[in-house]
Coordinates of C-alpha atoms in Angstrom, one line a residue:
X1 CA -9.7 -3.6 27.9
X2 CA -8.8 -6.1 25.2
X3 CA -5.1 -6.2 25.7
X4 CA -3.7 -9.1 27.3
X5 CA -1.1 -8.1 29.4
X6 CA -1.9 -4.7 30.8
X7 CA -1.7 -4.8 34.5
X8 CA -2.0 -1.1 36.8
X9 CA 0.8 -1.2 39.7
X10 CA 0.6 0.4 43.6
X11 CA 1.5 3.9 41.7
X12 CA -1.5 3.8 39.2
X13 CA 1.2 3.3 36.5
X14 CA 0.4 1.1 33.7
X15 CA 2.4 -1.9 33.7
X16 CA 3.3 -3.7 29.9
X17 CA 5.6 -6.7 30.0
X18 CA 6.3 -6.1 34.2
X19 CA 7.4 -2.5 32.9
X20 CA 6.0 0.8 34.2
X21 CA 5.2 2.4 31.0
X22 CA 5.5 6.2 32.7
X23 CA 9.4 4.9 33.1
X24 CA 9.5 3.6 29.2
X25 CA 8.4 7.0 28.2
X26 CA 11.1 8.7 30.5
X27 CA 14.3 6.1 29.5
X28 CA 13.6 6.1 26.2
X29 CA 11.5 9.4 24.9
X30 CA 8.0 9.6 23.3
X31 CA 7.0 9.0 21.0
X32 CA 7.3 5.2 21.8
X33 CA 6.4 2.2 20.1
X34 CA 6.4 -0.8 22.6
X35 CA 6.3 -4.4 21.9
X36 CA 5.4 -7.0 24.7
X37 CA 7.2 -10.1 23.4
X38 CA 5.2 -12.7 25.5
X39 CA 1.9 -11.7 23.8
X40 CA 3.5 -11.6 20.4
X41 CA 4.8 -15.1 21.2
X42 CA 1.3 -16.7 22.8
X43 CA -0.1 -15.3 19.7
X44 CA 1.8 -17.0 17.1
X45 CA 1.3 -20.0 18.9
X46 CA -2.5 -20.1 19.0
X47 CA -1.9 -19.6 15.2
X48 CA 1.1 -22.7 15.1
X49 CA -1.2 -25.2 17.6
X50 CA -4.1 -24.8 15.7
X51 CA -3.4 -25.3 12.2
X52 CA -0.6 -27.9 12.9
X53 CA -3.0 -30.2 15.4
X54 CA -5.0 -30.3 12.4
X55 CA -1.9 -31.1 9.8
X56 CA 1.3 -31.3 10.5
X57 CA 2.3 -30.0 7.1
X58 CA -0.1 -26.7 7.5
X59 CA 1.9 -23.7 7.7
X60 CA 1.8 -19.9 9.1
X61 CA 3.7 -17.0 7.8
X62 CA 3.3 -13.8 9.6
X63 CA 2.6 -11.2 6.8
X64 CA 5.5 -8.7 7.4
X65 CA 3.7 -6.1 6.2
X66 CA 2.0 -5.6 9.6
X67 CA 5.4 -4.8 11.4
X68 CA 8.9 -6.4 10.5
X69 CA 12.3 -5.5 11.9
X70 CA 15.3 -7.9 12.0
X71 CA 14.1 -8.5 15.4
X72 CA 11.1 -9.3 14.5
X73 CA 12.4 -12.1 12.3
X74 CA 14.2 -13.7 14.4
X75 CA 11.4 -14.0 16.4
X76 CA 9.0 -15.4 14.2
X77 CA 11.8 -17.7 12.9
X78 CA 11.8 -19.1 16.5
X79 CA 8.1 -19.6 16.8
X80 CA 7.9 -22.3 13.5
X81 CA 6.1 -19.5 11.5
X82 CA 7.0 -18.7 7.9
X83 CA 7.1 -15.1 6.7
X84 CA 5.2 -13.3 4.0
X85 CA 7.4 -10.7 2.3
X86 CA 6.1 -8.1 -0.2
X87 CA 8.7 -6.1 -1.4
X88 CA 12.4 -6.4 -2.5
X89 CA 12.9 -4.3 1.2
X90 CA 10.9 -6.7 3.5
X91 CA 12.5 -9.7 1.5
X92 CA 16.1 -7.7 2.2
X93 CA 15.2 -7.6 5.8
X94 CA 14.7 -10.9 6.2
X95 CA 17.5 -12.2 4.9
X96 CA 19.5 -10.0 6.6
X97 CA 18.2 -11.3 9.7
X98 CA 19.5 -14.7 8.1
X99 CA 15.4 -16.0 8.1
X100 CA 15.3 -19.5 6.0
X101 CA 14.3 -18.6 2.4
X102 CA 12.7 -21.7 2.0
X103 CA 10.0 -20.5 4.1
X104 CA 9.5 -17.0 2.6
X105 CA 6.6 -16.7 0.6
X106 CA 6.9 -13.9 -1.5
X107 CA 4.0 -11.7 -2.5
X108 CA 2.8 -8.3 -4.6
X109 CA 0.7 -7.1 -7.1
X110 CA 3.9 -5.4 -9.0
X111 CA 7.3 -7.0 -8.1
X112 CA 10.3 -5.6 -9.9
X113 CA 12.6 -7.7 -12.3
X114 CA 15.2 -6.9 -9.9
X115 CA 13.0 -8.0 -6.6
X116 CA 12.1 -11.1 -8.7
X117 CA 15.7 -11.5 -9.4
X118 CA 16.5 -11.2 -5.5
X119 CA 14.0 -13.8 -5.0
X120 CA 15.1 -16.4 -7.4
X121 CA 18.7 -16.5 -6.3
X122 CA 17.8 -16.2 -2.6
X123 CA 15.5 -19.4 -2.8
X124 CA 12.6 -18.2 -1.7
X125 CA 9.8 -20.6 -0.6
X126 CA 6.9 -19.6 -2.9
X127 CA 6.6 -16.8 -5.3
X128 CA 3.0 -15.6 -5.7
X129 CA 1.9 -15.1 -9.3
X130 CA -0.3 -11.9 -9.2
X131 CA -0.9 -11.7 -12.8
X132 CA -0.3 -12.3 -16.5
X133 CA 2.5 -9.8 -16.9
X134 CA 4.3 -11.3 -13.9
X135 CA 3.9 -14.8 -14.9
X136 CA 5.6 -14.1 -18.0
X137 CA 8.1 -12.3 -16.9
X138 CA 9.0 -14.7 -13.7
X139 CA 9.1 -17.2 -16.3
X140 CA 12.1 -15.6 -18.5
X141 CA 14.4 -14.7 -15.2
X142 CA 13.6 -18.1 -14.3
X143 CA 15.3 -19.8 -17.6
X144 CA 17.5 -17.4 -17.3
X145 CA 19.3 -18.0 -14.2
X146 CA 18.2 -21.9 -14.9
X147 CA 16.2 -22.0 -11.8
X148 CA 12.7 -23.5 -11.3
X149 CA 10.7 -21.8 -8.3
X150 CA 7.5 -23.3 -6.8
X151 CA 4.5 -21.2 -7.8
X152 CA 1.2 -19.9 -6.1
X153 CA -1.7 -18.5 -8.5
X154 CA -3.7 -15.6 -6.7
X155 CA -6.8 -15.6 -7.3
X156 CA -9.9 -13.4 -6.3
X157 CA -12.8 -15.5 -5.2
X158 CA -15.5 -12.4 -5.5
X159 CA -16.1 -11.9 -1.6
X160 CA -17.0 -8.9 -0.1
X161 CA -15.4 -9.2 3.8
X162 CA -17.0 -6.6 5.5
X163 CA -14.3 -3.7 6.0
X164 CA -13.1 -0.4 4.9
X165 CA -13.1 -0.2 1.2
X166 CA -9.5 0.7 1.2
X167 CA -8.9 -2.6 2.2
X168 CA -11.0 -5.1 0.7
X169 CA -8.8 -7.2 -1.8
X170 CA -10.7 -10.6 -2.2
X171 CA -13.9 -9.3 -4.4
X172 CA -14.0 -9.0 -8.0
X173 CA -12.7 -5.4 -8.5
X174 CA -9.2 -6.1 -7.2
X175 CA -6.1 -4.8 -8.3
X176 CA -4.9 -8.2 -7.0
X177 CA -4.8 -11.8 -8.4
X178 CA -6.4 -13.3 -11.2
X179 CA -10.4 -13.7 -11.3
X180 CA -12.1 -16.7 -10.5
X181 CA -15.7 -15.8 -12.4
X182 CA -14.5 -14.7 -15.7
X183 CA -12.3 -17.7 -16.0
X184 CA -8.8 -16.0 -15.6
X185 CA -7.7 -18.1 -12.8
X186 CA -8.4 -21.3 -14.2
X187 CA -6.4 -20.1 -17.4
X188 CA -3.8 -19.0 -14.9
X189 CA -3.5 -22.2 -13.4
X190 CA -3.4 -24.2 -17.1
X191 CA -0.1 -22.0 -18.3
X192 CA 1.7 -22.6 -15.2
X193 CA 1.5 -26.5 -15.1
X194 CA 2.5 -25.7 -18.9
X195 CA 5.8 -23.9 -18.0
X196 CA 9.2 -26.0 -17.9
X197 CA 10.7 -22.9 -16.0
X198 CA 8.1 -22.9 -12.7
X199 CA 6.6 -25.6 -10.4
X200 CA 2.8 -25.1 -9.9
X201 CA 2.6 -26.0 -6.1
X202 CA -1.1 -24.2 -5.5
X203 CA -3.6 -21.4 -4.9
X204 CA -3.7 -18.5 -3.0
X205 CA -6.6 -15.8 -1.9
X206 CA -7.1 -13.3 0.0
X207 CA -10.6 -11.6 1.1
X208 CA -10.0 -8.4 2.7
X209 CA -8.3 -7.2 6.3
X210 CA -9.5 -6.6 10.2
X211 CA -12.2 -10.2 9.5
X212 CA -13.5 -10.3 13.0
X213 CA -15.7 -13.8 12.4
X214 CA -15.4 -17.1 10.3
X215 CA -17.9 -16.5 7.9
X216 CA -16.4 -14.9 5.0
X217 CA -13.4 -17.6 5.6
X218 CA -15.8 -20.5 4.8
X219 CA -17.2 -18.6 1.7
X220 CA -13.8 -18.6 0.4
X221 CA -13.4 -22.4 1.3
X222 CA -15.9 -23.4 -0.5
X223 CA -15.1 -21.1 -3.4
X224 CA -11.7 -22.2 -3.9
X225 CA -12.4 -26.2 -3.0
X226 CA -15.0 -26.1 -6.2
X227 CA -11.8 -24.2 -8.1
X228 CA -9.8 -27.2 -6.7
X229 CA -11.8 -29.7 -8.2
X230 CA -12.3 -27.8 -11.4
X231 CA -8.4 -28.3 -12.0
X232 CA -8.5 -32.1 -11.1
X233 CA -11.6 -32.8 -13.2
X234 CA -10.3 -31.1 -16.2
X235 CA -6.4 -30.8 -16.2
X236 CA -6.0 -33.8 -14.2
X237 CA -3.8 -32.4 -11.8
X238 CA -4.4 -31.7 -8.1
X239 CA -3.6 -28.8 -6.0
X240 CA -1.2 -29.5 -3.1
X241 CA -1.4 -26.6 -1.2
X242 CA -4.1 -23.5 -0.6
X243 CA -2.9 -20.6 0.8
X244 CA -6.5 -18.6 2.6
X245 CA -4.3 -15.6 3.1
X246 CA -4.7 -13.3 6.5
X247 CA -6.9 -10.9 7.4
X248 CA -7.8 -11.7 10.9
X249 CA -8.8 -9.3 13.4
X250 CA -8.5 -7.9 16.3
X251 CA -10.5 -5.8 18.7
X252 CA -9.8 -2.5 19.2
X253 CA -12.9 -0.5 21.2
X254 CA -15.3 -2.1 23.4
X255 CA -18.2 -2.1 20.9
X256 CA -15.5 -4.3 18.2
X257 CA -17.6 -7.9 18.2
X258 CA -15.3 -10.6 17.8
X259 CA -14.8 -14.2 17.8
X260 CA -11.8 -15.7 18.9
X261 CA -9.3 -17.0 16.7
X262 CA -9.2 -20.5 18.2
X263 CA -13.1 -20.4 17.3
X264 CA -12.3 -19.3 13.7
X265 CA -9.6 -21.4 12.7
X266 CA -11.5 -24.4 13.8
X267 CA -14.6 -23.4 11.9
X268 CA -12.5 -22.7 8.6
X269 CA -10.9 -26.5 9.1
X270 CA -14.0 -27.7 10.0
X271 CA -15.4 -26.4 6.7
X272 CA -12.3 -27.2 4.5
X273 CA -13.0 -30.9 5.8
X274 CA -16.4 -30.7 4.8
X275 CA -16.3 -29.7 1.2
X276 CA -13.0 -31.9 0.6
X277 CA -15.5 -34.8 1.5
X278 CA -18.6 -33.1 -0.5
X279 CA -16.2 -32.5 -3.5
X280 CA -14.3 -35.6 -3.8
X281 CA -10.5 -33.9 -3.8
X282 CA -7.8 -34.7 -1.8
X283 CA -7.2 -32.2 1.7
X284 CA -4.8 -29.7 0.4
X285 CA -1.7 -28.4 3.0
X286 CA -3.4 -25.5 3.9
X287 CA -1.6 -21.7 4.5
X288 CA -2.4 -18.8 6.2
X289 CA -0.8 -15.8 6.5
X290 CA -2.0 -13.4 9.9
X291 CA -0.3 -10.1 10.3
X292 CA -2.1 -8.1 12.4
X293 CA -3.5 -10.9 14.8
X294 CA -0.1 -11.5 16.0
X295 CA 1.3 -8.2 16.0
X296 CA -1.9 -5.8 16.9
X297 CA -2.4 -6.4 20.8
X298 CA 1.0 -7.1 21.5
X299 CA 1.8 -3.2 20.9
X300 CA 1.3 0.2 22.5
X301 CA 2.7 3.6 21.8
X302 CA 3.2 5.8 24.3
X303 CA 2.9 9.8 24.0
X304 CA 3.5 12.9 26.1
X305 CA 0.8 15.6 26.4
X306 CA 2.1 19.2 25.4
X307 CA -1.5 21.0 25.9
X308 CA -5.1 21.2 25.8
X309 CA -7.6 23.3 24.2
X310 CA -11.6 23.4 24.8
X311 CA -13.7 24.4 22.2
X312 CA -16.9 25.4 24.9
X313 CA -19.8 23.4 23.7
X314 CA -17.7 22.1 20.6
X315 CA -15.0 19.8 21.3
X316 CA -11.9 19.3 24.0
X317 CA -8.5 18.4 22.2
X318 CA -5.2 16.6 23.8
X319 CA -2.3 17.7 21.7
X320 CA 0.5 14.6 21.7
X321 CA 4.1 14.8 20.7
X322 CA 3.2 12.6 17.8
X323 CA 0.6 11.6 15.4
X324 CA 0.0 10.9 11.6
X325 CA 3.6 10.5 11.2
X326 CA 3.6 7.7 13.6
X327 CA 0.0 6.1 13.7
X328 CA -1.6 7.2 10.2
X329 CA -4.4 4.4 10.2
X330 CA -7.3 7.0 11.6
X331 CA -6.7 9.4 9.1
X332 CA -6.3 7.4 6.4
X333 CA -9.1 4.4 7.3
X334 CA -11.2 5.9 10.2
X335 CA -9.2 3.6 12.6
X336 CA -10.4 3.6 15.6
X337 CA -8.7 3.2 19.3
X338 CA -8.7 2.7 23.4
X339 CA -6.2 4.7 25.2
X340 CA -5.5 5.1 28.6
X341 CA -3.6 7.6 30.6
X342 CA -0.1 5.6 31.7
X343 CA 0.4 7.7 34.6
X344 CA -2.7 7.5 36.5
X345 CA -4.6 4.7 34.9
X346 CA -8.0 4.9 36.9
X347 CA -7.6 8.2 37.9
X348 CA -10.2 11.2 37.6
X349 CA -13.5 11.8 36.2
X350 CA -14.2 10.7 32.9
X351 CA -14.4 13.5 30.3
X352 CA -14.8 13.3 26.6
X353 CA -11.8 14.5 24.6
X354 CA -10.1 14.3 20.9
X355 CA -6.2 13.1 20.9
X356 CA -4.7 15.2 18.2
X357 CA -1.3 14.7 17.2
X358 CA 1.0 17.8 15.9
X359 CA 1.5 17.7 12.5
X360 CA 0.2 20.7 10.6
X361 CA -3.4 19.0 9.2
X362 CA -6.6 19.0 10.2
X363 CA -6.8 15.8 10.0
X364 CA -4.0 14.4 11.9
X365 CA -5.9 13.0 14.9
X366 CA -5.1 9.8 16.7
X367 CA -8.3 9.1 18.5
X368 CA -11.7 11.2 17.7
X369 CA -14.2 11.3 21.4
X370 CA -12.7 9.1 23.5
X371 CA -13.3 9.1 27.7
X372 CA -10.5 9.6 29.7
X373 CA -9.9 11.3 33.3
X374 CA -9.3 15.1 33.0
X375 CA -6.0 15.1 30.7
X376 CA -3.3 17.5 31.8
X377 CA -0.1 18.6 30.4
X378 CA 3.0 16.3 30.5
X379 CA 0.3 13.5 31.1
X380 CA 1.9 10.4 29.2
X381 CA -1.2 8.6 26.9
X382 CA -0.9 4.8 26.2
X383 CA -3.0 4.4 22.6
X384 CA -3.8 0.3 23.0
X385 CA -3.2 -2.3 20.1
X386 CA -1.0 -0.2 17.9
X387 CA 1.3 -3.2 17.2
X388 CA 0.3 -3.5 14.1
X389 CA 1.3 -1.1 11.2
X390 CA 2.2 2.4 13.1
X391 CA 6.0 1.5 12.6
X392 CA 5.3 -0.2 9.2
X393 CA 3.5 2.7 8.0
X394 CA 5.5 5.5 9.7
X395 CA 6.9 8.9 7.5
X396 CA 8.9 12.0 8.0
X397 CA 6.0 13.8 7.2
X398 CA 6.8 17.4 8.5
X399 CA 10.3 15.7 8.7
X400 CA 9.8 14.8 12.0
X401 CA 12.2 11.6 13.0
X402 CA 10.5 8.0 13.0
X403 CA 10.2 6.7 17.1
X404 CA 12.2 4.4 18.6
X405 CA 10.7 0.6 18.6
X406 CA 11.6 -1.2 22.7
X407 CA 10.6 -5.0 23.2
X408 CA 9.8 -5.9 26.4
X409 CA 9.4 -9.0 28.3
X410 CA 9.1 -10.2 31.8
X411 CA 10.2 -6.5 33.3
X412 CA 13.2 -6.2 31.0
X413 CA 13.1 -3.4 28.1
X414 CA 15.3 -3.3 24.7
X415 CA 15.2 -1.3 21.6
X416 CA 14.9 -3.1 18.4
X417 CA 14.6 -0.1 16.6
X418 CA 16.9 3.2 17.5
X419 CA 15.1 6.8 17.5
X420 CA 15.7 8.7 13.8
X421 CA 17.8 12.1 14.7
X422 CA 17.1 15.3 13.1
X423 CA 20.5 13.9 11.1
X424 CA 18.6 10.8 10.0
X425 CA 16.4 13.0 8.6
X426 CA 18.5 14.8 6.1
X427 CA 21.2 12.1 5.5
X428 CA 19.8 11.3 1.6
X429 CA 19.5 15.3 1.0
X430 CA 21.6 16.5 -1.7
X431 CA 22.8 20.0 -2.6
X432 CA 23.4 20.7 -6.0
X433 CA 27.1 22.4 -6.5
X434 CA 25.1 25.2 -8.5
X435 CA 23.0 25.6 -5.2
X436 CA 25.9 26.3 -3.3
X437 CA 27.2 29.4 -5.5
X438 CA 26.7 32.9 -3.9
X439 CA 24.8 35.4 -6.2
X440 CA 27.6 38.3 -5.1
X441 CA 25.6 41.3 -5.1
X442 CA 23.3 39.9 -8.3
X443 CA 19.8 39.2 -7.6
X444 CA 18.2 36.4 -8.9
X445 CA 15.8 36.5 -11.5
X446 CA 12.0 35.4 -11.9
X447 CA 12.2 32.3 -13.7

């Protein structure tokens, strides 16, 4: 098993954060989204240690995107990590939770004027310029409201990190950044340092998601180092800061190969150090912005089993109480997952099965052939390393209410998010008046 903390006690209970899961699913309901803080906390300082024993002035931000609660915040705020927003909602949470908008960097392809406008007067840290449109625009709110925001270009340096092609962002055809090949990000670059409104403060990239080695990394070193010196050679202005976005993976089956992170990040520093000597430039205060490194391990979700049916010679499926609504990355990238059975952890004789969740689709399974001991009903299922992005990319679908999100931490259990009720549910519907008339006696007509 990959995740850190799980431990099996005298009743064959899994154990997360010193707490019996079987009693997590019974206090607080399934499904359950479960959070062990001290992994999400060891995490973000393997991230912290490494880049700062290299340069003080390097920075992380957690990219909210992966999971972010007010909780959450406060927790990364803690840990010396800044925080990548990308929306006018995740930049709302955050302040909310009172982070320090001078270390919120804010991103998106397509920000509104009135999330731009949110940003400005907030002080955010860094506004990432995604494209030409944006630029413009950021620079009229910016005059208008007589402020002058520090600026990153995004750029896409043309590599191909080798994941799902839903989430590849870093090669040429992106809906992200500007392009380094045809020459749109060096013309990028030249208009900003032109602008009175905005400060030109650096670069940023980003190559793709799940990036379970260095190499790709030190592509995009090298890539945007040669960008670098381009600038300095012919606008005569250097880059303070490079931003190599996130990406970095985690393992999530036995078969996932994977090089620790430590490993990585010294390999990527070892390379920036390299082509800062080969090139001539001075080291830039480097940025990088994990998600679901931080987040992924340190999560579980718990479920309760409400039946089984055997296809003979086809296929054995484990209905859950949950399922695309909670934990839609199988469906929608092929995700794939280890599970375990909470209440009898090494229990049984292995037998292949499908976990299927209970929406009405076909596709709405959690885990496709997994091995687990014989599966009954009421069995409570522990799907591993779902920390990151089940709760950020939960719906109503089949209006069924969004879990509850618990922290734990040395045996003790909180919720940081409450359980949506059936009310929660409806509370936006509206009824038109005309909706509420009754049709005494007439019967309505085909329209």
């Amino acid at each position: 098993m990959f995740y850190n903390s799980i431990k099996v006690n005298s009743k064959g209970h899994l154990v997360i954060g010193g707490c019996d899961a079987v009693e997590l699913a019974e206090r607080f309901g399934t499904p359950l989204y479960v959070i062990d803080e001290d992994v999400l906390r060891a995490n973000s300082r393997i991230f912290y240690n490494a880049l700062k024993s290299h340069n003080p002035e390097n920075e992380v931000v957690y990219a909210g995107k992966a999971f972010l609660t007010t909780a959450m915040c406060k927790i990364i705020q803690q840990e010396g990590l800044g925080l990548d927003v990308v929306s006018g909602g995740e930049l709302y949470t955050a302040l909310k939770a009172g982070f320090p908008t001078e270390k919120i960097y804010f991103h998106g392809n397509n920000k509104s004027e009135e999330e731009l406008i949110m940003a400005l007067q907030s002080g955010v840290g860094r506004i990432i310029i995604d494209n030409w449109d944006e630029l413009e625009l950021l620079e009229i709110l910016a005059k208008k409201l007589n402020k002058e925001p520090a600026i990153y270009i995004r750029v896409t340096p043309g590599i191909e990190a080798h994941t799902h092609r839903y989430i590849m962002t870093g090669q040429i055809d992106s809906k992200f950044g500007f392009t380094i090949s045809n020459g749109e990000a060096f013309k990028a670059v030249k208009r900003a340092l032109t602008s009175r409104s905005l400060k030109f403060k650096g670069l940023h990239c980003h190559i793709g998601s799940q990036i379970l080695e260095s190499t790709p990394y030190k592509i995009a070193v090298k890539i945007m180092l040669e960008l670098l010196k381009e600038i300095k050679d012919t606008l005569g202005r250097g880059v303070e800061e490079l931003d190599l976005g996130g990406g970095f993976g985690i393992p999530y089956v036995e078969d996932d190969s994977y090089q620790p992170v430590e490993e990585m990040l010294r390999e990527i520093l070892e390379e920036l150090e390299a082509q800062v000597s080969l090139l001539k430039v001075k080291l830039p205060k480097i940025i990088v912005e994990p998600g679901r490194a931080i987040i992924g391990n340190a999560g579980i979700t718990l479920y309760k089993v409400g039946g089984v049916k055997e296809i003979p010679g086809v296929r054995k499926y484990v209905f859950v109480d949950g399922g695309m609504s909670d934990n839609i990355r199988t469906a929608l990238y092929g995700a794939r997952y280890s599970a375990v059975i909470a209440n009898r952890v090494y229990n049984g004789r292995l037998e292949k099965v499908t976990v299927a969740g209970k929406l009405c689709e076909s596709g709405d399974v959690i885990i496709w052939d997994i091995l687990l001991p014989e599966v009954k009903k009421g069995d409570i299922i522990a799907v591993l390393n779902t920390g990151a992005y089940g709760y950020s990319m939960a719906s109503n679908y089949n209006r069924l209410p969004k879990p509850a999100v618990i922290l734990v931490s040395k045996g003790k259990a909180e919720i940081i998010v409450k359980r949506e009720t059936y009310e929660d549910v409806i509370k936006n519907d509206v009824v038109p008046e005309r909706l509420e008339e009754k049709f005494q006696g007439r019967e309505m007509q085909a329209i």
